[in-house]
XYZ file of C-alpha atoms in Angstrom:
377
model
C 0.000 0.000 0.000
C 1.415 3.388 -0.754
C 2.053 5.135 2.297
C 0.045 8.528 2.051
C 3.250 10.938 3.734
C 6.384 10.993 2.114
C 9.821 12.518 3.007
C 9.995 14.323 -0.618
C 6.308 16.011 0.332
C 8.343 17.225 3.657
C 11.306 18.704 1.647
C 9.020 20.051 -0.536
C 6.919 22.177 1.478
C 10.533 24.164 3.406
C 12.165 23.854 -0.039
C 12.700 27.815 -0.308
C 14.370 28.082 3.209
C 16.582 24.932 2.648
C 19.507 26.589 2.207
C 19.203 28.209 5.356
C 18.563 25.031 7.457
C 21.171 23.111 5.457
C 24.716 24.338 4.759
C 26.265 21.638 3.026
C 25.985 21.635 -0.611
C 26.318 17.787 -1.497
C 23.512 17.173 1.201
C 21.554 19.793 -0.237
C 22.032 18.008 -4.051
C 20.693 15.110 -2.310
C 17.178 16.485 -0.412
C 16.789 18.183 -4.457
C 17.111 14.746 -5.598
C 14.914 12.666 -3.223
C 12.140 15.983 -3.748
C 12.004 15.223 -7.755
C 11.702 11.336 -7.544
C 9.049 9.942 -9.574
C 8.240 12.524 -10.655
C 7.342 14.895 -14.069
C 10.605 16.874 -13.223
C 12.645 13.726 -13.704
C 11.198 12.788 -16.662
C 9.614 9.533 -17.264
C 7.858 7.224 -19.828
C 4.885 5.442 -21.116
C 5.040 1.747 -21.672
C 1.991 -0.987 -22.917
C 1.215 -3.802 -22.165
C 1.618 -6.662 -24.962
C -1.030 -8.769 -24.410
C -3.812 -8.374 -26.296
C -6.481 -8.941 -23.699
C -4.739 -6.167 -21.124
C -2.971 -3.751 -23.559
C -2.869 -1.008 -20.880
C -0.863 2.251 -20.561
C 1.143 2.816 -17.837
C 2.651 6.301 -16.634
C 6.152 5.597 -15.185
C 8.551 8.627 -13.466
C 12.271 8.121 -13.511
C 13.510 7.722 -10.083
C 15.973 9.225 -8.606
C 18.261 6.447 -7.844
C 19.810 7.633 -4.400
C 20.793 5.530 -1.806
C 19.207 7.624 0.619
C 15.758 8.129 -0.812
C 13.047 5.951 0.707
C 10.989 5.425 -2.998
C 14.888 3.951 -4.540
C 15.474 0.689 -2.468
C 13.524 -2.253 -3.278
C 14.890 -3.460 -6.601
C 18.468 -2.705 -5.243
C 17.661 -4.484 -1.943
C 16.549 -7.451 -4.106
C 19.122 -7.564 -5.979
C 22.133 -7.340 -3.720
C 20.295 -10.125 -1.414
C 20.065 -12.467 -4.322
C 23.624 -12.044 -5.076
C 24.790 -12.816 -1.628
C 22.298 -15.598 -1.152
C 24.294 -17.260 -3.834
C 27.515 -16.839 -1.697
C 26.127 -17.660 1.973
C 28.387 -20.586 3.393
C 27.157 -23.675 5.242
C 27.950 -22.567 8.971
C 26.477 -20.810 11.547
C 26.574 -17.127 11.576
C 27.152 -14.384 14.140
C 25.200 -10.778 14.567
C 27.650 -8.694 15.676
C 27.310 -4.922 16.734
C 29.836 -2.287 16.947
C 28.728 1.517 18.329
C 30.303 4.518 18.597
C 29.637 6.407 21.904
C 27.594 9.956 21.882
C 30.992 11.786 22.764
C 32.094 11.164 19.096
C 29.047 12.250 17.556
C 30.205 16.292 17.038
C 33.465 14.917 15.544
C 30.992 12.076 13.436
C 29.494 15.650 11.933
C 32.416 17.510 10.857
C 34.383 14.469 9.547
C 31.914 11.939 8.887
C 34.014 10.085 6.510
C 37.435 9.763 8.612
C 35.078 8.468 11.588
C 33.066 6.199 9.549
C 36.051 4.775 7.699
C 37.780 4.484 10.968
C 34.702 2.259 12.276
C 34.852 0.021 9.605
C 38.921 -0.497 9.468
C 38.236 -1.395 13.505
C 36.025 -3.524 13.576
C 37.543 -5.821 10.721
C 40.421 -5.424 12.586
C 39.465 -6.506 15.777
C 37.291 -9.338 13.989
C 40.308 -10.692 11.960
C 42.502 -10.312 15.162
C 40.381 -12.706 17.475
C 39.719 -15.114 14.261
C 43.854 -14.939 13.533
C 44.583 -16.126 17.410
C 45.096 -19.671 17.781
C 43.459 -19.154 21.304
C 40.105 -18.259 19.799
C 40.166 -19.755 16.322
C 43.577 -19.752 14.478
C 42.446 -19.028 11.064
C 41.240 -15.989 8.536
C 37.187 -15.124 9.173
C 35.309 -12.616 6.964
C 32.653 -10.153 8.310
C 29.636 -8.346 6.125
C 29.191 -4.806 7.660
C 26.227 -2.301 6.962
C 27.208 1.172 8.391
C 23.859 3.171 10.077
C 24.169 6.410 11.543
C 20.455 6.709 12.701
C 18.659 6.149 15.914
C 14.484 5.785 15.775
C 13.979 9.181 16.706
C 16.876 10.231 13.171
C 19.264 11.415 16.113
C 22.696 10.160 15.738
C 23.845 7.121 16.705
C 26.895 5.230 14.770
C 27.095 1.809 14.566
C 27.419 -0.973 12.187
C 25.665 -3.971 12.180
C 28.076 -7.044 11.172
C 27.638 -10.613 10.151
C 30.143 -12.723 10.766
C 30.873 -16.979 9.845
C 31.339 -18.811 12.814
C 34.973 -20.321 11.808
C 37.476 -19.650 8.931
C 39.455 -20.793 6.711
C 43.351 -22.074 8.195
C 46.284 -21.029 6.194
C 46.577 -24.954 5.613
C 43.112 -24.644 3.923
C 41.132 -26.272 6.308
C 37.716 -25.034 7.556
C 38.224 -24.461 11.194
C 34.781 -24.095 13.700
C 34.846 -21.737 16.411
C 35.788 -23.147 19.616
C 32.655 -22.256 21.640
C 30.696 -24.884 19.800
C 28.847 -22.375 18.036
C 27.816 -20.579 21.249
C 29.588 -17.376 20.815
C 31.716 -16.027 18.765
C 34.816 -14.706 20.857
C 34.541 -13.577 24.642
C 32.884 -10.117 24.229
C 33.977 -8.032 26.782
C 37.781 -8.641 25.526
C 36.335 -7.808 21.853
C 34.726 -4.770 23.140
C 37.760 -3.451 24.845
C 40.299 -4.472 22.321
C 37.781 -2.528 19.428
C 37.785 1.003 21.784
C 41.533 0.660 22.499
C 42.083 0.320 17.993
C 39.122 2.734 17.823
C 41.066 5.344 20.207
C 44.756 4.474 18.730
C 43.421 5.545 15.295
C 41.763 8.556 16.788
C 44.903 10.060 18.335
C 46.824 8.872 14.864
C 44.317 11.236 13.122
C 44.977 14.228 15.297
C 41.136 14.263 16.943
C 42.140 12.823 20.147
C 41.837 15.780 22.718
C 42.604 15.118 26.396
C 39.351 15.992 27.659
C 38.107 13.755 24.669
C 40.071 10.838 25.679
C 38.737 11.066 29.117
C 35.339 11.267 28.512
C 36.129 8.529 25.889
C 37.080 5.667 28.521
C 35.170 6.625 31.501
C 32.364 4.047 30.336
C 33.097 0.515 28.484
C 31.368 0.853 24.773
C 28.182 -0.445 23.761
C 28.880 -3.876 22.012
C 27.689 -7.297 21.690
C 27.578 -10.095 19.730
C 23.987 -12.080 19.495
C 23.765 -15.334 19.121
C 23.897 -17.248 15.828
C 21.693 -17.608 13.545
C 19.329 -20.710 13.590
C 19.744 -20.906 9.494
C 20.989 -19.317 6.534
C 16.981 -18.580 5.961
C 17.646 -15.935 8.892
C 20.701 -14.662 7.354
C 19.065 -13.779 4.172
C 16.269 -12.239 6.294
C 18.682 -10.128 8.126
C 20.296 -8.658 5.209
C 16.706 -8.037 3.946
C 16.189 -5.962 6.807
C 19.355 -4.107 7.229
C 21.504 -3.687 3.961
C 19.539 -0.972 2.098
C 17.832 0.292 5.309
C 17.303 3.914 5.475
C 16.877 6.691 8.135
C 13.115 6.447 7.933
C 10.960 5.259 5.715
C 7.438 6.654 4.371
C 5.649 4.522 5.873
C 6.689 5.602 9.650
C 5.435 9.020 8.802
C 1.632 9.263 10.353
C 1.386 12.880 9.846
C 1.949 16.137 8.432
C 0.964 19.990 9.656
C 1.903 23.072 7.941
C 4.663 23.303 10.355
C 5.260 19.702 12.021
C 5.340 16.020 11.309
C 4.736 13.147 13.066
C 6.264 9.706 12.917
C 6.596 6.475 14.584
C 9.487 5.463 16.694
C 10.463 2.562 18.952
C 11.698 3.695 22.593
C 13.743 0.749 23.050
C 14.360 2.028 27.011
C 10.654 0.852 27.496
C 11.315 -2.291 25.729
C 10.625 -1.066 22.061
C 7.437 -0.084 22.753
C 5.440 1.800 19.592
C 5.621 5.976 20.086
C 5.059 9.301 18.400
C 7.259 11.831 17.513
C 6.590 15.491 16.878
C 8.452 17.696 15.001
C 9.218 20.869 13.507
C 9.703 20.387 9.933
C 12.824 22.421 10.005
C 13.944 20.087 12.644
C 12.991 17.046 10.971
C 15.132 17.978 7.754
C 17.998 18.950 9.885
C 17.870 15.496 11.604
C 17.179 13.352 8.362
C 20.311 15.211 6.594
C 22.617 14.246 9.185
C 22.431 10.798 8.270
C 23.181 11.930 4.455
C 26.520 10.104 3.603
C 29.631 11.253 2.181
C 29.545 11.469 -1.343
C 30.709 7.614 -2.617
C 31.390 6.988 0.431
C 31.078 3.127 0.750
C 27.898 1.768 3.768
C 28.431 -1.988 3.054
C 31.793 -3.323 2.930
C 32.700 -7.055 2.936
C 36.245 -8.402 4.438
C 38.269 -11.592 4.663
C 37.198 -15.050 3.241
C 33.394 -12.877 2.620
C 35.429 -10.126 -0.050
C 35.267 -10.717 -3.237
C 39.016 -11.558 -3.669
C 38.482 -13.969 -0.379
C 35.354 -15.739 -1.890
C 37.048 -16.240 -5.349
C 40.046 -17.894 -3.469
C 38.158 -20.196 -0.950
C 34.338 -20.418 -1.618
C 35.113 -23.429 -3.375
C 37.167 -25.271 -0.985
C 34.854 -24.159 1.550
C 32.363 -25.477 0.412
C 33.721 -28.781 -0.409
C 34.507 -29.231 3.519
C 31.298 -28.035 4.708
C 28.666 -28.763 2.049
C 26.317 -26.595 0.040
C 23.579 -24.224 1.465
C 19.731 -25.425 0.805
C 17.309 -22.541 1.498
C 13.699 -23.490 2.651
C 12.426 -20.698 0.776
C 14.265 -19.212 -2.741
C 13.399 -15.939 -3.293
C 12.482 -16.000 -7.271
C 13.149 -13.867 -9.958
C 13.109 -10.201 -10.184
C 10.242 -9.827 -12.591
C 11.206 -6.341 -14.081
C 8.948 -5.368 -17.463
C 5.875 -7.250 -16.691
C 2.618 -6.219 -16.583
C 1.421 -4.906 -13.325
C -1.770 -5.613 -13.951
C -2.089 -8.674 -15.929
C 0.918 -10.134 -15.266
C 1.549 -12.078 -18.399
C 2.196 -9.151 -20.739
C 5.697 -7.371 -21.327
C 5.234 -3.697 -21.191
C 6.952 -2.318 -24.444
C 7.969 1.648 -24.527
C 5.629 4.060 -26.654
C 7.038 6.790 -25.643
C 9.724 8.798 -23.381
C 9.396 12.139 -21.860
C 11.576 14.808 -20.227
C 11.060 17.343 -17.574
C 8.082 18.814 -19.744
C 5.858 15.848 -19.023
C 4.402 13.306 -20.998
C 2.409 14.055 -24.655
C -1.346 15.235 -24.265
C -2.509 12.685 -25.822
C -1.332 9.798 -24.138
C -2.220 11.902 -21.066
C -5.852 11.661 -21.965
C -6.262 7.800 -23.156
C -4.689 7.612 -19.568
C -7.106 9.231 -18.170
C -9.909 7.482 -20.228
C -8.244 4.223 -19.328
C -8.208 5.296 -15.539
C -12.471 6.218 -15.438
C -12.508 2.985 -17.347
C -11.467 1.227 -14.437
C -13.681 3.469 -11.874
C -16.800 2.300 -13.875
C -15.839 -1.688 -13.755
């Protein structure tokens, strides 16, 4: 069902005092973008239906394409899951969560990228360096991590969300299970403290390690855990569903809209994720959705070890071979792109493609005729 609020509709209605609630120009390229999707200013195009029993017109807008926009993520979700489902291993897997406390969110702001990057280089390192120790495992792991930068209510909160094989791959190339029996992964609070102590080393490398930072910086142990595996690589599949092409908030969480506030859902996970509402200015709400606006080509979803693309072209195979292939319960089928909405069994061929100016008159009208058509039935 299409959700009736949208984020473009928000950005829409402050559009004129954007500039004055947004200062930086590649976030403000972006709000432009996610205001025109699917829409006449983008341009679009007409398409009908082949079969001779449907032979419908449908109205398409180009979209906008941007990773941030909340109308652009479907296909691409699809997509990238069905890849990976094709790569998922035989073993069990591990969610694994690394956050950045609120003390680094100012510096998060003004350097997003060196923070972010830093998050990622950490946590694969202190992933690799548990898998690497004999004590723990002894052999090379790999970890998929999805970067969010979003807390329910859009304030900031860094963290990435990580899956992780429970065993690797031994320089002998032997698959090698994770001594825990598939319990845990490694002991967590040593993972937790060895991740601040890389997290603060690179910090103080960059130059952004103040005293008082520091301080405030290892006064508390960081927010980290590791769940527990798992039951299937069904659940994995589901997981990356949910989190790969996630987004700060989608349409559907927004309930309503004022002249000068908007509502939306959120969970307060202090009251055990119970359902609330959130009121804001809209001004306020733009501010908050554009800080989770990424660097431009800056990279969200990285994959490392035996799970990168140069680590599954050297062991998948071998890998496999030791711990047999994956059967899914359910396969997700095809993406069926070009088909008729409608009927189904028709391929919609192009009539005709439109810029900015919108599409001809009169298409416009056996669309309409078409659409009263279907009132009356």
């Amino acid at each position: 069902m299409r959700p009736v609020h949208e984020v473009a509709h928000i950005i829409n209605s402050v559009k004129p005092q954007l500039p004055g609630i947004i200062s930086n120009t590649w976030k403000l390229r972006t709000l432009y973008a996610l205001s025109r999707c699917r829409t006449a200013a983008m341009g679009g195009h007409i398409d009908r239906c082949d079969n001779p029993k449907c032979n419908r017109l449908h109205l398409s807008y180009n979209s906008c394409r941007n990773r941030h926009c909340p109308k652009c993520q479907g296909h691409q979700r699809e997509e990238w899951i069905q890849n990976r489902e094709a790569e998922l291993l035989n073993v069990p897997y591990f969610h694994v969560v690394f956050t950045l406390p609120d003390h680094l969110n100012k510096l998060s702001l003004q350097k997003p990228e060196v923070i972010y990057s830093l998050l990622f280089k950490t946590a694969w390192q202190t992933i690799k360096g548990f898998g690497e120790n004999h004590t723990f495992l002894g052999a090379l792991t790999g970890m998929i991590s999805v970067l969010h930068t979003w807390g329910s209510n859009l304030s900031l909160h860094p963290h990435l969300h990580c899956i992780v094989p429970a065993g690797g791959i031994s320089k002998y190339g032997k698959w090698k299970s994770t001594k825990s029996k598939g319990k845990y992964l490694f002991p967590v609070k040593a993972m937790g403290k060895v991740f601040r102590a890389k997290f603060l080393a690179g910090l103080n490398k960059a130059g952004l390690l103040e005293k008082t930072l520091h301080e405030k910086l290892t006064v508390k142990p960081w927010v980290f855990y590791a769940k527990r595996p798992f039951r299937g690589p069904q659940q994995v599949i589901e997981y990356l569903g949910r989190y790969t092409h996630k987004i700060a908030i989608s349409n559907h969480r927004i309930i309503r809209t004022s002249k000068d506030s908007i509502s939306f859902m959120v969970k307060n996970y202090r009251k055990g994720g119970s359902k609330e509402i959130c009121q804001l200015p809209k001004s306020e709400f733009i501010r908050r959705f554009s800080m989770h606006i990424l660097p431009k080509n800056f990279v969200r979803i990285r994959h490392y070890g035996i799970l990168s693309s140069t680590g599954k072209k050297k062991h998948l195979i071998t890998i496999r071979r030791q711990t047999g292939e994956v059967r899914l319960l359910v396969k997700r089928g095809p993406i069926l792109a070009g088909f008729c909405p409608v009927c189904k069994k028709g391929k919609l061929v192009t009539i005709a493609i439109f810029q900015d100016r919108g599409p001809p008159g009169h298409l416009i009208r056996q669309l309409n005729q078409q659409k009263k058509q279907c009132h009356r039935v």
